[in-house]
Amino acid sequence: MLNNPFSWTVRISILLLAIVSSLLNFSLLVDVFAEQDLQRAVTQSRRTAIVTAVERASPAVVNISAIRSVSQLSAYDEWFLRELWGEVPPIPKRSLREVGSGVIINEDGYILTNHHVIQDAEKIKVATADEREFDAHILGYDFFSDLALLKVNTKEDLPKIKWGDSDDLLIGEWALAIGNPFGLSIGTAQPTVTVGIVSATQRSLTVDNRFYEALIQTDASVNPGNSGGALVNAHGELIGINTVIRSTSGGSQGVGFAIPANKAKKVIEKITEHGHIAPPYLGVEIQSVTEEMAEKLLGKEASQKSIFSRGVLVSELEKQSPIAAAGVKRGDIISSISGHRIKDENDFKAVVRLLPLNQNIKCEFIRRGKKRETNLKLKTLEWEYISRKLGLTLTQPDKNKAKRYKHRGVLISHIERGNRLAEVLKKGDLIYQINDIEIHTLEIFKIVDEKIQALSRIRLYFERNGEQKSIRIEF
């Protein structure tokens, strides 16, 4: 039996079959593991830093619907009726909804957006990325920086964005614009994401009577509806609030701009404290330095150097002002404040209005062609302004006083003796509009007051005991 050749053949055949089967199973296992490794590698290659940044930031970006009433008449028709009858009769209005974006900055429902997104809104709806919807109200806003702070009342936790450092940006680093262009997210949950780089920083431009300074420029597509949305870095951190575009077509052409996150923080702090921006008292009048002016003040050779072609000239200076106390004199050229290189008058005003109180602030200036340096300390905010043209003293209402009025504006705190306006206006009246310009704050009133010096008549709108009134003033 042991030497039976047939038996050995069977045994060898069975052994060979087992070996072949094992090899086939091993080969299949190798193929399975290879496929799994491939899938894992593909998955890892898809999950880039950009994808991770979007996952971190996009839940905190919301859709904002601002509903406002719009007159059926044109601005010219309203002006004609006002000039004809003195008051505009009731005019049919229609509701208009405009869509923008916002960013949740903490779990309690505080949302940062652009002022122009919610301007004149009578009702504001906020929709989150996870399909929740809330009513929002305005805590405060700043016309000049084009930022507004909203609040939604909810006990639910909301996803908040993580702040980045907009002073530490690298030209060429990744930048992601997250928002709701063209209202595409209406009816859906997810905002739109576009990717680009930080193209430049410290850009300045003027749009719709607003001067924007120190903007971040990006080539990430920013379109109508993106306003108020987030510009984030590769870590998903907020570095800017998308605001404006430069375009010949109305759509994105690779030149979008965002308000730096660090500036937004300063605005939020002041809005939270006062409900608006109250600039610090400086006691100085300045003007932009032209080439001709620089040549007269500094000499032809010095004025041709780029460092001397920028800055603002101190044209008037109060003796007790913080600027004077720091050693700056009339005729000096202020070239830098708090590390910000000053280009012109607009730039100077945009920088100083957000400076803190009771802190040493570095100030660089030029006197007789020589660079000098000092520290100034701002001690008080500008709460009062005297209009010589109108014979009125105006004050900025604080957050609590502002709640008593339907409009945002400035209060009449004093009327000069013998002023004929005293027949109509009273102390405590709130001025909220002059001609077609809304007077949000004392800052805006001061600008308008300078312009009405050349006008022969104006129409002034004010609120008293909840009633809206107006008066035509001829000079």
Coordinates of C-alpha atoms in Angstrom, one line a residue:
M1 CA 0.0 0.0 0.0
L2 CA 2.8 2.4 0.9
N3 CA 4.4 1.9 -2.5
N4 CA 1.2 2.4 -4.5
P5 CA 2.1 5.0 -7.2
F6 CA -1.5 6.0 -7.6
S7 CA -1.8 7.0 -3.9
W8 CA 1.3 9.2 -4.2
T9 CA 0.0 10.9 -7.3
V10 CA -3.3 11.8 -5.5
R11 CA -1.4 13.2 -2.5
I12 CA 0.9 15.3 -4.7
S13 CA -2.1 16.6 -6.7
I14 CA -4.0 17.6 -3.6
L15 CA -0.9 19.3 -2.2
L16 CA -0.4 21.2 -5.5
L17 CA -4.0 22.3 -5.5
A18 CA -3.7 23.6 -2.0
I19 CA -0.6 25.6 -2.9
V20 CA -2.2 27.0 -6.0
S21 CA -5.3 27.9 -4.0
S22 CA -3.2 29.6 -1.3
L23 CA -1.3 31.6 -4.0
L24 CA -4.6 32.7 -5.6
N25 CA -6.0 33.8 -2.2
F26 CA -2.8 35.6 -1.4
S27 CA -2.9 37.4 -4.8
L28 CA -6.5 38.4 -4.2
L29 CA -5.6 39.7 -0.7
V30 CA -2.7 41.7 -2.2
D31 CA -5.1 43.2 -4.8
V32 CA -7.6 44.1 -2.0
F33 CA -5.0 45.7 0.1
A34 CA -3.6 47.6 -2.9
E35 CA -7.0 48.9 -3.8
Q36 CA -7.6 50.0 -0.2
D37 CA -4.2 51.7 -0.2
L38 CA -5.1 53.4 -3.5
Q39 CA -8.5 54.6 -2.1
R40 CA -6.8 55.8 1.0
A41 CA -4.2 57.7 -1.0
V42 CA -6.9 59.3 -3.2
T43 CA -8.9 60.3 -0.2
Q44 CA -5.9 61.9 1.4
S45 CA -5.0 63.7 -1.8
R46 CA -8.6 65.1 -1.9
R47 CA -8.5 66.3 1.7
T48 CA -6.2 69.2 1.1
A49 CA -5.6 72.1 3.4
I50 CA -8.2 74.1 1.4
V51 CA -10.9 71.5 2.0
T52 CA -10.1 71.5 5.8
A53 CA -10.2 75.3 5.9
V54 CA -13.6 75.3 4.2
E55 CA -14.9 72.7 6.7
R56 CA -13.7 74.8 9.6
A57 CA -15.0 78.2 8.4
S58 CA -18.1 77.7 6.2
P59 CA -20.5 76.7 9.0
A60 CA -20.0 80.2 10.5
V61 CA -20.9 82.0 7.3
V62 CA -24.5 83.0 7.0
N63 CA -26.9 84.2 4.4
I64 CA -28.5 87.6 5.2
S65 CA -31.7 88.8 3.6
A66 CA -32.4 92.5 4.2
I67 CA -36.0 93.6 3.4
R68 CA -36.6 97.4 2.9
S69 CA -39.3 99.6 1.5
V70 CA -38.5 101.5 -1.7
S71 CA -40.4 104.5 -3.0
Q72 CA -42.2 104.2 -6.3
L73 CA -41.0 107.7 -7.2
S74 CA -37.5 108.7 -8.3
A75 CA -35.3 110.9 -6.1
Y76 CA -35.9 113.8 -8.5
D77 CA -39.7 113.4 -8.3
E78 CA -39.5 113.4 -4.5
W79 CA -37.3 116.5 -4.6
F80 CA -39.7 118.3 -6.9
L81 CA -42.7 117.5 -4.7
R82 CA -40.8 118.6 -1.6
E83 CA -39.9 121.9 -3.2
L84 CA -43.4 122.4 -4.5
W85 CA -45.4 121.6 -1.3
G86 CA -42.7 121.6 1.4
E87 CA -43.6 118.1 2.4
V88 CA -43.9 114.9 0.4
P89 CA -47.4 113.4 0.5
P90 CA -47.7 109.6 1.2
I91 CA -46.1 107.7 -1.6
P92 CA -46.8 104.1 -2.5
K93 CA -43.8 101.8 -1.6
R94 CA -42.8 98.3 -2.6
S95 CA -40.7 95.8 -0.6
L96 CA -37.3 94.9 -1.9
R97 CA -35.1 92.1 -0.6
E98 CA -31.4 92.2 -1.0
V99 CA -29.1 89.3 -0.2
G100 CA -25.7 89.4 1.4
S101 CA -23.5 87.5 3.7
G102 CA -22.4 87.6 7.3
V103 CA -20.0 85.9 9.7
I104 CA -20.9 84.5 13.2
I105 CA -18.2 85.7 15.6
N106 CA -19.4 84.0 18.8
E107 CA -21.8 81.4 20.0
D108 CA -24.2 83.9 21.4
G109 CA -25.4 85.0 18.0
Y110 CA -23.3 88.1 17.2
I111 CA -22.9 88.4 13.4
L112 CA -20.5 90.7 11.6
T113 CA -21.5 92.0 8.1
N114 CA -21.2 95.1 5.9
H115 CA -23.3 98.1 6.7
H116 CA -24.3 98.5 3.0
V117 CA -25.9 95.0 3.2
I118 CA -28.4 96.0 6.0
Q119 CA -28.6 99.7 5.3
D120 CA -32.2 101.0 5.7
A121 CA -33.4 97.4 6.3
E122 CA -36.8 97.1 8.1
K123 CA -36.4 93.4 8.6
I124 CA -33.4 91.1 8.6
K125 CA -33.4 87.4 8.2
V126 CA -30.3 85.2 8.8
A127 CA -30.0 81.6 7.5
T128 CA -27.2 79.4 8.7
A129 CA -25.4 76.7 6.7
D130 CA -27.3 74.0 8.7
E131 CA -30.6 75.3 7.5
R132 CA -31.7 77.2 10.6
E133 CA -33.3 80.6 10.2
F134 CA -33.4 83.6 12.6
D135 CA -34.6 87.1 12.8
A136 CA -31.8 89.6 13.5
H137 CA -31.6 93.1 14.8
I138 CA -28.9 95.7 14.5
L139 CA -26.7 96.4 17.5
G140 CA -24.8 99.1 15.8
Y141 CA -22.9 100.0 12.6
D142 CA -20.2 102.3 11.3
F143 CA -20.9 104.0 7.9
F144 CA -17.3 104.9 7.2
S145 CA -15.7 101.5 7.8
D146 CA -18.8 99.8 6.2
L147 CA -19.3 97.4 9.1
A148 CA -22.4 96.4 11.1
L149 CA -22.9 94.2 14.1
L150 CA -26.1 92.1 14.2
K151 CA -27.6 89.9 17.0
V152 CA -29.9 86.9 16.7
N153 CA -31.8 85.8 19.8
T154 CA -31.4 82.1 20.3
K155 CA -30.5 79.7 23.1
E156 CA -29.0 77.3 20.5
D157 CA -25.2 77.3 20.1
L158 CA -24.1 78.7 16.8
P159 CA -20.8 77.8 15.0
K160 CA -18.3 80.7 15.3
I161 CA -15.4 81.5 13.1
K162 CA -11.8 81.6 14.4
W163 CA -10.1 85.0 14.2
G164 CA -6.8 85.3 12.2
D165 CA -4.2 88.0 12.2
S166 CA -4.6 90.3 9.3
D167 CA -1.4 92.2 10.1
D168 CA 0.6 89.0 9.5
L169 CA -0.4 88.2 5.9
L170 CA 2.0 87.0 3.2
I171 CA 1.5 88.2 -0.4
G172 CA 0.8 85.1 -2.4
E173 CA -0.6 83.0 0.5
W174 CA -3.9 81.2 0.0
A175 CA -7.1 83.1 0.5
L176 CA -10.7 81.7 0.4
A177 CA -13.8 83.9 -0.1
I178 CA -16.9 82.3 1.5
G179 CA -20.3 83.8 1.0
N180 CA -23.6 83.9 -1.0
P181 CA -23.0 85.5 -4.4
F182 CA -26.1 86.3 -6.4
G183 CA -28.3 84.8 -3.8
L184 CA -27.4 81.3 -5.0
S185 CA -27.7 79.8 -1.4
I186 CA -31.4 80.8 -1.1
G187 CA -33.2 77.5 -0.6
T188 CA -30.0 75.6 0.1
A189 CA -27.7 75.3 3.1
Q190 CA -24.1 75.7 1.8
P191 CA -22.4 79.0 1.0
T192 CA -20.2 79.3 -2.1
V193 CA -16.4 79.0 -1.8
T194 CA -13.9 80.6 -4.2
V195 CA -10.1 80.2 -3.9
G196 CA -7.3 82.6 -4.7
I197 CA -4.3 84.3 -3.1
V198 CA -3.7 87.5 -1.1
S199 CA -2.7 89.7 -4.0
A200 CA -1.9 92.8 -2.0
T201 CA -2.5 94.7 1.3
Q202 CA -2.9 98.3 2.3
R203 CA -5.1 99.1 -0.7
S204 CA -7.2 102.3 -0.6
L205 CA -10.2 103.2 -2.7
T206 CA -13.5 105.3 -2.6
V207 CA -16.8 103.7 -3.4
D208 CA -20.3 105.3 -2.8
N209 CA -18.9 108.1 -0.7
R210 CA -17.0 105.7 1.6
F211 CA -13.3 105.8 1.8
Y212 CA -11.8 102.3 2.4
E213 CA -8.2 102.2 3.6
A214 CA -5.7 99.3 4.3
L215 CA -7.9 96.8 2.3
I216 CA -6.8 93.3 1.5
Q217 CA -6.8 92.6 -2.2
T218 CA -7.5 89.1 -3.4
D219 CA -8.0 87.3 -6.8
A220 CA -10.5 84.9 -5.2
S221 CA -13.8 85.6 -7.0
V222 CA -15.9 88.1 -5.1
N223 CA -19.3 88.8 -6.6
P224 CA -22.5 90.7 -5.6
G225 CA -23.9 88.9 -2.6
N226 CA -20.4 88.1 -1.2
S227 CA -20.5 91.3 0.7
G228 CA -20.2 90.7 4.5
G229 CA -18.8 87.2 4.0
A230 CA -15.5 85.8 5.2
L231 CA -12.1 85.9 3.7
V232 CA -10.1 83.2 5.4
N233 CA -6.6 81.8 5.3
A234 CA -5.5 78.2 4.8
H235 CA -6.2 77.5 8.4
G236 CA -9.8 78.5 8.1
E237 CA -9.2 81.7 10.2
L238 CA -10.9 85.0 9.4
I239 CA -8.6 87.5 7.9
G240 CA -11.1 89.8 6.3
I241 CA -14.7 90.8 5.6
N242 CA -15.4 90.7 1.8
T243 CA -16.6 94.1 0.8
V244 CA -16.1 95.5 -2.7
I245 CA -14.9 94.6 -6.1
R246 CA -13.3 96.5 -8.9
S247 CA -15.0 95.5 -12.2
T248 CA -16.0 96.9 -15.6
S249 CA -18.7 94.3 -15.9
G250 CA -20.2 94.2 -12.4
G251 CA -18.9 90.7 -11.8
S252 CA -15.6 89.3 -10.6
Q253 CA -12.5 90.1 -12.6
G254 CA -10.0 88.9 -10.1
V255 CA -9.8 92.1 -8.1
G256 CA -11.8 91.8 -4.8
F257 CA -11.2 93.6 -1.6
A258 CA -11.8 92.8 2.1
I259 CA -11.7 94.8 5.3
P260 CA -8.9 93.5 7.5
A261 CA -10.0 91.4 10.5
N262 CA -7.9 93.4 12.9
K263 CA -9.7 96.6 11.9
A264 CA -13.0 94.8 12.2
K265 CA -12.1 93.9 15.8
K266 CA -11.5 97.5 16.7
V267 CA -14.9 98.6 15.2
I268 CA -16.7 95.8 17.0
E269 CA -15.2 96.9 20.3
K270 CA -16.4 100.5 19.8
I271 CA -19.8 99.5 18.6
T272 CA -20.3 97.2 21.5
E273 CA -19.4 99.9 23.9
H274 CA -21.1 102.9 22.3
G275 CA -23.4 101.6 19.6
H276 CA -21.4 103.7 17.0
I277 CA -17.9 105.1 16.4
A278 CA -17.0 108.2 18.4
P279 CA -13.6 109.4 17.2
P280 CA -11.0 110.7 19.7
Y281 CA -10.6 114.4 20.2
L282 CA -7.5 115.7 18.4
G283 CA -8.0 119.5 18.2
V284 CA -6.2 119.7 14.9
E285 CA -7.0 120.7 11.3
I286 CA -5.0 119.0 8.6
Q287 CA -4.8 119.0 4.8
S288 CA -3.2 116.7 2.2
V289 CA 0.3 117.6 1.2
T290 CA 0.5 118.4 -2.6
E291 CA 3.8 118.4 -4.6
E292 CA 3.7 122.2 -4.8
M293 CA 3.1 122.4 -1.0
A294 CA 5.9 120.0 -0.3
E295 CA 8.3 121.9 -2.5
K296 CA 7.6 125.2 -0.6
L297 CA 7.8 123.6 2.8
L298 CA 10.8 121.2 2.3
G299 CA 12.6 122.5 -0.7
K300 CA 12.7 121.0 -4.2
E301 CA 15.2 118.3 -3.5
A302 CA 13.6 116.9 -0.4
S303 CA 10.1 117.1 -1.8
Q304 CA 11.1 114.8 -4.7
K305 CA 11.9 112.0 -2.3
S306 CA 8.9 109.6 -1.9
I307 CA 9.1 109.7 1.9
F308 CA 8.3 113.5 1.8
S309 CA 5.6 113.3 -0.8
R310 CA 3.1 111.8 1.6
G311 CA 1.5 112.8 4.8
V312 CA -0.8 115.6 6.1
L313 CA 0.1 119.2 6.9
V314 CA -1.0 120.6 10.3
S315 CA -2.8 123.8 9.3
E316 CA -4.5 124.7 12.6
L317 CA -3.8 123.4 16.1
E318 CA -5.6 124.0 19.4
K319 CA -3.2 124.8 22.3
Q320 CA -4.7 122.2 24.6
S321 CA -5.0 119.5 22.0
P322 CA -3.2 116.1 22.4
I323 CA -1.3 116.8 19.2
A324 CA 0.1 120.0 20.6
A325 CA 0.9 118.3 23.9
A326 CA 3.0 115.8 22.0
G327 CA 5.1 118.6 20.5
V328 CA 3.7 118.8 17.0
K329 CA 3.4 122.4 15.7
R330 CA 1.5 124.2 13.0
G331 CA 3.3 123.6 9.7
D332 CA 4.6 120.2 10.6
I333 CA 3.9 117.2 8.3
I334 CA 2.5 114.1 10.0
S335 CA 3.8 111.1 8.1
S336 CA 2.9 108.2 10.3
I337 CA 0.7 107.4 13.3
S338 CA 0.6 104.1 15.3
G339 CA 2.7 102.5 12.6
H340 CA 0.4 103.4 9.7
R341 CA 2.1 105.4 6.9
I342 CA -0.2 108.4 6.2
K343 CA -0.8 109.1 2.5
D344 CA -3.4 111.9 2.6
E345 CA -6.2 113.5 4.5
N346 CA -8.6 110.7 4.0
D347 CA -6.1 108.2 5.2
F348 CA -5.3 110.2 8.3
K349 CA -8.9 110.5 9.3
A350 CA -9.6 106.8 8.7
V351 CA -6.6 105.8 10.9
V352 CA -7.1 108.2 13.9
R353 CA -10.8 107.6 14.4
L354 CA -10.1 104.1 15.6
L355 CA -7.1 104.9 17.9
P356 CA -7.5 103.9 21.6
L357 CA -7.6 106.3 24.5
N358 CA -5.0 106.6 27.3
Q359 CA -2.2 104.7 25.4
N360 CA 1.1 106.0 24.1
I361 CA 0.8 106.3 20.3
K362 CA 3.8 106.7 18.2
C363 CA 3.7 109.7 15.8
E364 CA 6.3 110.5 13.2
F365 CA 6.4 114.0 11.6
I366 CA 8.6 116.2 9.5
R367 CA 9.7 119.7 10.5
R368 CA 11.9 121.8 8.2
G369 CA 12.9 118.7 6.2
K370 CA 13.9 116.7 9.2
K371 CA 12.2 113.6 10.5
R372 CA 11.1 113.6 14.1
E373 CA 9.3 111.2 16.4
T374 CA 7.0 111.6 19.4
N375 CA 4.3 109.9 21.4
L376 CA 0.8 111.3 21.8
K377 CA -1.9 110.2 24.2
L378 CA -5.6 110.6 23.4
K379 CA -7.8 111.3 26.5
T380 CA -11.4 112.0 25.4
L381 CA -13.8 111.2 22.6
E382 CA -15.6 113.8 20.4
W383 CA -19.1 113.9 21.7
E384 CA -20.0 117.5 20.8
Y385 CA -19.8 119.8 17.8
I386 CA -20.8 123.5 17.2
S387 CA -22.3 124.4 13.8
R388 CA -21.6 128.1 13.3
K389 CA -23.7 128.1 10.2
L390 CA -26.8 126.8 11.9
G391 CA -26.1 128.3 15.3
L392 CA -26.6 124.9 17.0
T393 CA -24.5 122.7 19.4
L394 CA -24.9 119.0 18.5
T395 CA -24.1 116.0 20.6
Q396 CA -23.7 112.3 19.8
P397 CA -26.3 110.3 21.9
D398 CA -24.8 107.4 23.8
K399 CA -26.2 103.9 23.4
N400 CA -28.9 104.3 26.0
K401 CA -30.2 107.7 24.7
A402 CA -30.2 106.5 21.1
K403 CA -32.8 103.8 22.1
R404 CA -35.4 106.5 22.8
Y405 CA -35.5 107.5 19.1
K406 CA -36.7 105.8 16.0
H407 CA -33.9 107.2 13.9
R408 CA -30.1 107.3 14.4
G409 CA -28.8 110.9 14.4
V410 CA -27.4 113.7 16.5
L411 CA -29.1 115.6 19.4
I412 CA -29.6 119.4 19.6
S413 CA -28.0 120.3 23.0
H414 CA -28.0 124.1 22.6
I415 CA -29.5 126.8 20.4
E416 CA -27.7 130.2 20.2
R417 CA -29.7 133.1 21.7
G418 CA -31.4 135.0 18.9
N419 CA -31.3 132.1 16.5
R420 CA -34.5 132.2 14.4
L421 CA -34.4 128.4 14.2
A422 CA -35.5 128.4 17.9
E423 CA -39.0 129.1 16.6
V424 CA -39.1 125.5 15.2
L425 CA -36.3 123.5 16.7
K426 CA -35.9 122.6 20.4
K427 CA -33.2 121.2 22.7
G428 CA -33.5 117.4 22.6
D429 CA -34.7 117.2 18.9
L430 CA -32.8 114.6 17.0
I431 CA -31.5 115.6 13.5
Y432 CA -31.4 112.5 11.3
Q433 CA -31.2 113.9 7.7
I434 CA -30.2 117.0 5.8
N435 CA -31.4 117.2 2.2
D436 CA -31.0 113.6 1.0
I437 CA -28.1 112.7 3.3
E438 CA -28.8 110.6 6.3
I439 CA -27.0 111.8 9.5
H440 CA -26.0 108.6 11.3
T441 CA -23.4 110.2 13.6
L442 CA -21.7 113.4 14.5
E443 CA -18.9 112.5 12.1
I444 CA -21.3 112.6 9.2
F445 CA -22.9 115.8 10.5
K446 CA -19.5 117.6 10.5
I447 CA -18.8 116.6 6.9
V448 CA -22.3 117.8 5.8
D449 CA -22.0 121.0 7.8
E450 CA -18.8 121.9 6.0
K451 CA -20.6 121.4 2.6
I452 CA -23.7 123.4 3.5
Q453 CA -21.5 126.5 4.1
A454 CA -21.9 127.1 0.3
L455 CA -25.6 126.3 0.0
S456 CA -28.4 128.9 0.0
R457 CA -31.0 126.6 1.5
I458 CA -31.4 123.1 3.0
R459 CA -34.1 120.9 4.3
L460 CA -33.5 119.6 7.8
Y461 CA -35.3 116.5 9.1
F462 CA -35.7 115.9 12.8
E463 CA -37.5 113.7 15.3
R464 CA -39.4 114.9 18.4
N465 CA -41.5 112.7 20.7
G466 CA -41.5 110.0 18.1
E467 CA -42.8 112.3 15.3
Q468 CA -40.9 113.0 12.1
K469 CA -40.7 116.7 11.2
S470 CA -38.8 118.8 8.7
I471 CA -37.9 122.5 8.2
R472 CA -36.7 124.4 5.2
I473 CA -33.8 126.7 6.1
E474 CA -32.7 129.5 3.9
F475 CA -29.4 131.3 4.6

